[in-house]
Amino acid sequence: MSSALRAWLHTALSDLRTRLRDRRLLMMVAACVYLGHLVLAGRIELTLVDRSYRGAANAAWMGTVLSLTAAFLLTLFGFYLVRGALSRERQGRTAPLVAASPVRSVTYLLGKWTSGTLFLLVLAGSMAVSLAVLFVLRGEGLPAPAPLLTPFLLFVVPTAAVVTAVALAFECLPGLGGTVGGILYFFGAVAATVAPVLGAAPVDLLGMGVIHDSMSQAVLAQYPEADPGAMFNFGYYRAPAEQLKTFQWDGVAVTADLLARRAGLVLAGGALAAGAALPFDRFDPSPSWRAPLRSALPGPNTSTPKTEATSTEPPATAGPPTAGHPSGPEGHPDAPAPAESAPWSLLGSLSAPVALRPFGLFAVECRRALRRRSGTWQVGALVLVGAGLWVPGSTGLLVVAWLWPLPLWSDLGARETTTRTAPLVASSPYARAQRVAAWAVGAAVPLALLAGPLLLGGHWRALVGVLFVPALGLAAGRLSGTPRLFEIVYLVLWYVGLASRQAALDFGGVAHAPPGTLVGYGLAAAVLLVGAVTGPHTA
């Protein structure tokens, strides 16, 4: 076995073991098992001709519906499940070891891509196993493996490979490894699932066009009067369709052209993961080109770099003291400087009586939250405030304004974990007050962005979202330790409730939500906030 192949294999296995040891895996597997139950129970339904025809409940039909469900969910949410393979190296402080190893960047990234793909296939495979078990429990016997696994291999495996490659490429590209990349991917994933329905998809990632053509031929062969021209209906339905006509369908015909196209997607995913080695910085800790340029310019923040001849011992009050060892890298030469030291020093420089003052703590949290946002984000926020005052009745502007603070909200509860300061905050005398202040900042930002629609446009229902969304961000971050859980949940709520204007899920005053929805969001905000402030740090 060559050294490159051995390095690829060990990188993939090591990363896969890390993913499988995550305690949240059991919850994800349980959700996949439940989805398998919904497919067998007919709640996740696939019909043709405006919910008039469906296939006979054999292994081929159930396996295809299950595979289409898995591919759809992996397209929308798989990105957020596998993203973070590189940031985990930085947080675990193993990035210097990777950077100094002889493993090439292409081999390393292909190992990460293989691991993420296998992880998504484990989740999707648990759905297939649960479906087979439920077949047996219903007394129908063990289904034939070929009709059940063929659609899984044809449609789920390529989807998992492409999604993982995109997630890895986004982490390597500058500016796309955070919340901005998550937002862009969400819109791209929605377009990838909607375009085949509209008949305008250059690449059919989920294989819906192939499945529809095969099913349409079977329907026309048995019901010549049918007109299955439109794409099939696929989704979750509380009540099954009535008076359905069933047709016999034995699965998609596997041809050489179909195999080539689906295998091409897998190869494209691998090529994208290998190509990500070009922008991959290989965990280089050196500053970007902007930092030397900024330090060379004259200004009040220009400082002289320390050298062995000119450096002096820092004063005792330079930063917050920690028990057991001196603070900073000077006290321990081998220890790396903690990330985000400047924002956290703002809290550490306050004495306990001052920090407990609500307005002082709120001001510090507000300053820290805004310092973590880019200049582009701040300029965009000012534009939204002005536009809201100019056209306060625009619902389209309201939808955009509810998306703009997403990077700030996703950082609320996960910041303690990503900066490795959770023990320090938990042992401080103002831990709970700091979380309340963080929530208050998360509520103040949308309150400022929506000042025009709230005061002049009559969108007062948006106040419930001002209370609910930062509470959700704080609770989700403290529960998961990453911003990904909040991003997934919020983007779905935003897309369905605001962008699609579904009043039952509207929290932003866009679709005139009924009183029951407002009360529900208000109660959820209170429960989430109390749990996030008083609950233990579980990440």
XYZ file of C-alpha atoms in Angstrom:
539
model
C 0.000 0.000 0.000
C 1.431 3.352 -1.030
C 2.055 6.087 1.529
C -0.543 8.406 -0.038
C -3.221 5.706 0.043
C -2.328 4.844 3.631
C -2.496 8.511 4.650
C -5.863 8.930 2.946
C -7.257 5.814 4.649
C -6.019 6.742 8.114
C -7.258 10.324 7.783
C -10.707 9.110 6.773
C -10.952 6.490 9.525
C -9.683 8.848 12.213
C -12.149 11.566 11.301
C -15.005 9.073 10.970
C -14.314 7.694 14.465
C -14.426 11.234 15.824
C -17.775 11.848 14.165
C -19.259 8.556 15.337
C -18.200 9.206 18.938
C -20.336 12.328 19.026
C -23.091 11.827 21.578
C -25.536 13.643 19.308
C -25.279 10.758 16.826
C -27.922 8.770 18.723
C -30.422 11.613 18.391
C -29.761 11.856 14.648
C -30.117 8.103 14.189
C -33.382 8.140 16.175
C -34.702 10.888 13.881
C -33.728 8.824 10.821
C -35.488 5.754 12.214
C -38.614 7.818 12.757
C -38.454 9.044 9.164
C -38.295 5.429 8.002
C -41.467 4.801 9.984
C -43.158 7.778 8.309
C -42.292 6.392 4.874
C -43.748 2.984 5.661
C -46.831 4.536 7.291
C -47.505 6.625 4.190
C -47.065 9.986 5.907
C -44.133 10.806 3.610
C -45.918 10.315 0.341
C -45.031 10.264 -3.341
C -47.909 10.501 -5.815
C -48.409 11.382 -9.452
C -51.040 13.363 -11.390
C -52.081 15.693 -8.565
C -52.142 13.007 -5.840
C -54.196 10.561 -7.914
C -51.752 7.679 -8.495
C -49.228 5.955 -6.310
C -47.187 2.809 -6.709
C -47.914 -0.502 -5.035
C -46.216 -0.786 -1.632
C -43.445 -3.168 -2.691
C -39.730 -3.007 -1.871
C -38.863 -1.008 -4.990
C -41.461 1.670 -4.311
C -40.678 1.977 -0.599
C -36.943 1.945 -1.231
C -37.262 4.727 -3.815
C -39.456 6.902 -1.581
C -37.024 6.347 1.276
C -33.997 7.148 -0.892
C -35.633 10.284 -2.251
C -36.466 11.372 1.305
C -32.889 10.746 2.449
C -31.403 12.558 -0.561
C -33.711 15.518 -0.007
C -32.806 15.805 3.683
C -29.093 15.391 2.990
C -29.256 18.155 0.408
C -30.907 20.595 2.799
C -29.280 19.641 6.113
C -26.307 17.366 5.408
C -24.086 20.365 4.748
C -24.527 21.575 8.330
C -23.919 18.095 9.765
C -20.535 17.564 8.085
C -19.311 21.148 8.067
C -16.584 21.931 10.600
C -14.063 19.210 9.760
C -11.268 21.776 9.560
C -12.415 24.049 12.374
C -12.504 21.001 14.641
C -8.771 20.619 14.086
C -8.230 24.215 15.154
C -10.421 23.924 18.241
C -8.816 20.626 19.219
C -5.368 22.195 18.808
C -4.273 19.469 16.399
C -3.958 21.876 13.471
C -0.175 22.419 13.999
C 0.344 18.653 13.849
C -1.533 18.448 10.557
C 0.330 21.439 9.155
C 3.701 19.910 10.035
C 2.867 16.404 8.823
C 4.169 15.090 5.478
C 0.621 14.339 4.303
C -0.227 16.364 1.232
C -3.171 18.738 1.375
C -4.995 16.888 -1.406
C -4.699 13.584 0.440
C -5.787 15.180 3.697
C -8.871 16.820 2.170
C -9.847 13.653 0.305
C -9.693 11.797 3.619
C -11.980 14.389 5.201
C -14.326 14.145 2.217
C -14.475 10.360 2.473
C -15.186 10.546 6.194
C -17.999 13.088 5.800
C -19.572 11.104 2.980
C -19.520 7.885 4.997
C -21.008 9.702 7.993
C -23.966 10.916 5.939
C -24.392 7.429 4.493
C -24.484 5.983 8.019
C -27.388 8.286 8.850
C -29.205 7.527 5.604
C -28.460 3.809 6.008
C -30.155 3.796 9.413
C -33.337 4.848 7.596
C -33.025 1.889 5.225
C -32.381 -0.530 8.095
C -35.364 0.813 10.040
C -37.584 0.376 6.978
C -36.481 -3.253 6.573
C -37.105 -3.944 10.277
C -40.551 -2.374 10.104
C -41.357 -4.560 7.086
C -40.588 -7.616 9.201
C -42.550 -6.341 12.207
C -45.618 -5.806 10.061
C -45.501 -9.470 9.078
C -44.590 -8.829 5.447
C -41.247 -10.567 5.664
C -37.783 -9.250 4.897
C -37.871 -7.236 1.648
C -35.631 -8.142 -1.267
C -32.312 -6.329 -0.798
C -31.731 -5.371 -4.434
C -34.878 -3.226 -4.971
C -34.322 -1.598 -1.564
C -30.620 -0.829 -1.970
C -30.446 0.061 -5.676
C -32.121 3.482 -5.321
C -29.995 4.086 -2.220
C -26.798 3.561 -4.211
C -28.049 5.506 -7.235
C -29.448 8.592 -5.534
C -28.252 8.845 -1.921
C -24.540 8.094 -2.383
C -23.954 10.777 -5.076
C -25.920 13.321 -3.049
C -23.856 12.641 0.078
C -20.609 12.885 -1.897
C -21.494 16.233 -3.485
C -22.858 17.777 -0.272
C -19.742 16.810 1.692
C -17.457 18.174 -1.027
C -19.314 21.500 -1.062
C -19.071 21.750 2.734
C -15.331 21.083 2.597
C -14.794 23.583 -0.212
C -16.714 26.256 1.677
C -14.429 25.773 4.681
C -11.360 26.246 2.519
C -12.626 29.317 0.667
C -12.106 32.622 2.493
C -15.286 34.104 3.915
C -17.483 31.038 3.325
C -16.577 28.926 6.343
C -19.025 30.679 8.673
C -22.600 31.831 8.697
C -22.398 33.558 5.315
C -21.471 30.265 3.686
C -24.329 28.528 5.476
C -26.826 31.072 4.166
C -25.524 30.829 0.602
C -25.622 27.041 0.699
C -29.200 27.021 1.993
C -30.405 29.062 -0.970
C -28.391 26.871 -3.317
C -29.850 23.708 -1.807
C -33.392 25.037 -2.163
C -32.670 25.862 -5.801
C -31.228 22.370 -6.379
C -34.425 20.746 -5.078
C -36.879 23.116 -6.767
C -35.234 23.393 -10.200
C -36.002 19.771 -11.266
C -39.662 20.369 -10.409
C -39.683 23.415 -12.678
C -37.855 21.512 -15.404
C -34.846 23.851 -15.405
C -32.133 21.823 -13.678
C -28.771 21.518 -15.464
C -27.793 18.803 -12.957
C -30.393 16.605 -11.294
C -28.666 15.982 -7.978
C -31.488 14.011 -6.369
C -32.391 12.094 -9.538
C -36.016 13.248 -9.466
C -36.191 13.518 -13.250
C -35.101 9.899 -13.746
C -37.545 8.654 -11.120
C -40.430 10.668 -12.580
C -39.829 9.463 -16.142
C -39.712 5.826 -15.037
C -42.875 6.129 -12.952
C -44.698 8.020 -15.711
C -44.027 5.206 -18.176
C -45.441 2.683 -15.707
C -48.549 4.807 -15.102
C -49.220 5.285 -18.831
C -48.741 1.569 -19.482
C -51.461 0.707 -16.951
C -53.647 3.849 -17.157
C -53.459 5.285 -20.710
C -55.882 8.082 -19.813
C -53.504 9.549 -17.196
C -51.491 12.682 -17.878
C -48.379 12.521 -15.669
C -46.732 15.500 -17.320
C -46.110 17.538 -14.160
C -43.572 16.473 -11.571
C -44.841 14.125 -8.881
C -46.063 15.341 -5.503
C -43.616 14.534 -2.754
C -43.701 15.552 0.886
C -45.166 15.041 4.336
C -48.938 14.861 4.581
C -50.984 14.543 7.763
C -53.904 12.933 5.944
C -53.307 10.394 3.168
C -54.778 11.099 -0.236
C -58.180 9.569 -0.903
C -59.205 7.320 -3.799
C -55.686 6.680 -5.005
C -55.143 4.428 -8.004
C -52.158 2.124 -7.572
C -49.856 1.001 -10.331
C -47.181 -1.652 -10.388
C -43.666 -0.290 -10.537
C -40.487 -2.340 -10.188
C -37.979 0.472 -9.822
C -35.775 2.538 -12.078
C -34.162 0.635 -14.929
C -30.418 0.641 -14.339
C -28.675 1.517 -17.593
C -25.069 2.310 -18.426
C -25.984 5.946 -19.071
C -27.651 6.258 -15.655
C -24.707 4.636 -13.902
C -22.286 6.935 -15.696
C -24.218 10.054 -14.727
C -24.581 9.097 -11.077
C -20.965 7.955 -10.831
C -19.966 11.235 -12.458
C -21.520 13.111 -9.539
C -19.417 11.110 -7.087
C -16.279 11.817 -9.107
C -17.247 15.485 -9.304
C -17.511 15.557 -5.524
C -14.066 14.035 -5.188
C -12.631 16.485 -7.713
C -14.162 19.411 -5.832
C -12.692 18.165 -2.546
C -9.265 17.763 -4.162
C -9.528 21.160 -5.829
C -10.207 22.744 -2.439
C -6.517 22.176 -1.720
C -5.756 25.264 -3.834
C -7.394 27.793 -1.437
C -6.654 25.628 1.643
C -4.243 27.509 3.918
C -3.121 24.311 5.678
C -3.750 25.963 9.077
C -1.135 28.633 8.441
C -1.154 30.909 11.528
C 0.547 33.792 9.744
C -1.599 36.917 9.324
C -3.225 37.804 6.064
C -1.882 40.465 3.740
C -4.163 43.077 5.363
C -2.526 42.805 8.802
C 1.017 43.877 7.749
C -0.464 46.642 5.623
C -2.604 47.891 8.522
C 0.323 47.817 10.941
C 2.493 49.752 8.470
C 0.007 52.609 8.205
C 0.308 55.473 10.714
C -2.510 55.795 13.199
C -3.471 55.642 16.847
C -3.476 51.839 16.881
C 0.031 51.434 15.427
C 2.322 49.635 17.835
C 5.967 48.611 17.755
C 6.475 44.865 17.618
C 8.254 43.342 20.552
C 11.677 41.815 20.151
C 13.953 40.089 22.582
C 15.900 43.297 23.052
C 12.984 45.702 23.440
C 10.315 43.590 25.111
C 9.498 44.353 28.683
C 7.648 42.437 31.331
C 3.911 43.191 31.069
C 2.364 44.891 34.062
C 0.364 42.859 36.501
C -2.863 44.578 35.486
C -2.504 43.828 31.749
C -5.227 41.225 31.797
C -7.512 39.240 34.064
C -5.622 36.930 36.431
C -6.189 33.211 36.306
C -5.633 30.752 39.082
C -2.611 28.465 38.930
C -0.471 30.089 36.206
C 0.337 33.503 34.783
C -1.963 34.822 32.110
C -1.015 35.000 28.469
C 1.661 33.273 26.396
C 4.457 34.992 28.348
C 3.680 32.919 31.431
C 3.707 29.696 29.461
C 5.809 29.877 26.290
C 4.476 26.647 24.810
C 0.790 27.531 25.239
C -0.846 29.234 22.259
C -2.548 32.532 22.768
C -6.286 32.031 23.346
C -8.543 32.938 20.475
C -10.697 36.026 20.731
C -8.585 37.327 23.632
C -9.411 40.955 22.939
C -13.201 40.652 23.210
C -12.974 38.503 26.329
C -10.551 40.902 27.967
C -13.335 43.471 27.925
C -15.253 41.394 30.427
C -12.159 40.424 32.379
C -11.166 44.046 32.916
C -14.392 44.775 34.789
C -14.619 44.302 38.499
C -17.493 42.204 39.798
C -19.613 45.137 41.064
C -19.234 46.995 37.756
C -19.851 43.870 35.669
C -23.085 43.198 37.517
C -24.492 46.549 36.498
C -26.989 45.755 33.730
C -26.175 48.676 31.454
C -22.426 48.262 31.810
C -22.564 44.574 30.977
C -24.958 45.221 28.103
C -22.581 47.843 26.691
C -19.643 45.429 26.854
C -21.631 42.638 25.186
C -22.869 45.017 22.509
C -19.362 46.260 21.788
C -18.003 42.731 21.590
C -20.810 41.507 19.306
C -20.371 44.408 16.899
C -16.573 44.084 16.864
C -16.946 40.526 15.622
C -18.965 41.729 12.616
C -17.286 42.931 9.454
C -17.487 46.446 8.099
C -19.674 45.215 5.245
C -22.162 43.785 7.715
C -22.293 47.031 9.684
C -22.797 49.136 6.564
C -25.562 46.784 5.416
C -27.260 47.104 8.804
C -27.235 50.900 8.519
C -28.697 50.649 5.005
C -31.491 48.413 6.286
C -32.288 50.828 9.103
C -32.515 53.730 6.659
C -34.551 51.733 4.147
C -36.948 50.669 6.904
C -37.559 54.281 7.838
C -37.989 55.233 4.160
C -40.379 52.393 3.155
C -41.704 50.981 6.460
C -44.524 49.036 4.823
C -42.338 46.838 2.581
C -42.644 43.178 3.548
C -39.763 42.237 1.248
C -37.471 44.533 3.197
C -38.767 42.958 6.399
C -37.833 39.488 5.147
C -34.273 40.609 4.357
C -33.931 42.406 7.688
C -34.748 39.200 9.545
C -31.913 37.413 7.751
C -29.195 40.043 8.239
C -28.482 39.459 12.003
C -28.093 35.694 11.521
C -24.280 35.731 12.076
C -24.765 37.599 15.345
C -27.519 35.301 16.624
C -25.670 32.100 15.728
C -22.704 33.284 17.792
C -24.639 33.970 21.007
C -24.546 30.590 22.722
C -21.670 28.931 20.874
C -19.102 31.618 21.606
C -18.105 30.130 24.965
C -17.249 26.826 23.299
C -15.522 28.177 20.205
C -13.315 30.491 22.290
C -12.691 27.759 24.898
C -13.770 30.060 27.717
C -16.817 28.173 29.010
C -15.153 27.209 32.343
C -14.044 30.805 32.930
C -17.501 32.215 32.257
C -19.197 29.522 34.359
C -16.967 30.303 37.363
C -17.320 34.063 37.075
C -19.672 35.990 39.397
C -21.723 37.279 36.459
C -22.212 34.170 34.311
C -26.007 34.325 34.166
C -26.042 38.083 33.846
C -23.653 37.822 30.917
C -26.006 35.416 29.108
C -28.969 37.690 29.715
C -26.931 40.604 28.383
C -25.985 38.559 25.288
C -29.667 37.824 24.694
C -30.489 41.510 25.161
C -27.930 42.441 22.505
C -29.423 39.829 20.190
C -32.836 41.434 20.736
C -31.618 45.024 20.432
C -30.075 44.517 16.983
C -33.301 43.417 15.201
C -35.190 46.043 17.202
C -32.939 48.674 15.637
C -33.129 47.138 12.154
C -36.940 46.965 12.330
C -37.451 50.416 13.851
C -39.184 51.707 10.739
C -41.566 48.774 10.182
C -42.379 48.625 13.908
C -43.014 52.322 14.487
C -44.269 53.455 11.095
C -45.352 50.329 9.223
C -47.626 48.712 11.786
C -45.674 45.427 11.850
C -45.945 45.158 15.637
C -46.222 41.356 15.454
C -42.496 41.319 14.756
C -41.885 42.045 18.434
C -42.436 38.383 19.263
C -39.599 37.490 16.904
C -37.360 40.056 18.573
C -37.798 38.082 21.809
C -37.844 34.571 20.323
C -34.962 34.474 17.836
C -32.094 35.518 20.177
C -33.434 33.125 22.820
C -33.354 30.338 20.234
C -29.802 31.272 19.229
C -28.599 31.343 22.839
C -30.247 28.026 23.723
C -29.180 26.215 20.548
C -25.587 27.383 20.902
C -25.315 26.327 24.527
C -26.896 22.963 23.752
C -24.794 22.067 20.701
C -21.656 24.155 21.197
C -21.695 25.168 17.527
C -23.717 27.674 15.504
C -24.887 24.979 13.096
C -27.976 23.837 15.036
C -29.365 27.350 15.206
C -28.577 28.018 11.555
C -30.455 24.919 10.422
C -33.537 25.575 12.558
C -33.676 29.299 11.904
C -33.180 29.089 8.143
C -36.053 26.616 7.885
C -38.307 28.814 10.038
C -37.279 31.906 8.084
C -37.843 30.269 4.698
C -41.221 28.737 5.571
C -42.603 31.401 7.877
C -41.243 34.597 6.312
C -39.991 33.998 2.767
C -42.937 31.692 1.947
C -45.332 33.766 4.092
C -46.891 30.922 6.046
C -48.843 32.625 8.821
C -48.726 29.573 11.099
C -44.929 29.929 11.447
C -44.586 33.688 10.955
C -42.569 35.300 13.742
C -41.519 38.438 11.875
C -44.763 40.280 11.184
C -44.767 39.419 7.480
C -47.865 37.231 7.032
C -50.047 38.515 9.909
C -49.656 35.541 12.206
C -52.733 34.522 14.238
C -52.800 35.119 18.002
C -52.070 31.452 18.707
C -48.796 31.645 16.795
C -47.741 34.786 18.637
C -48.518 33.245 22.015
C -46.645 30.077 21.068
C -43.534 31.980 20.042
C -43.720 34.101 23.197
C -43.900 31.043 25.457
C -41.088 29.377 23.506
C -38.943 32.487 23.935
C -39.462 32.453 27.704
C -38.708 28.723 28.038
C -35.623 28.879 25.827
C -34.236 31.931 27.597
C -34.705 30.478 31.087
C -33.177 27.171 30.004
C -30.206 28.842 28.311
C -29.472 31.144 31.261
C -29.934 28.693 34.120
C -29.152 25.372 32.451
C -25.728 23.700 32.486
C -23.360 23.932 29.540
C -23.904 20.622 27.728
C -21.629 21.028 24.699
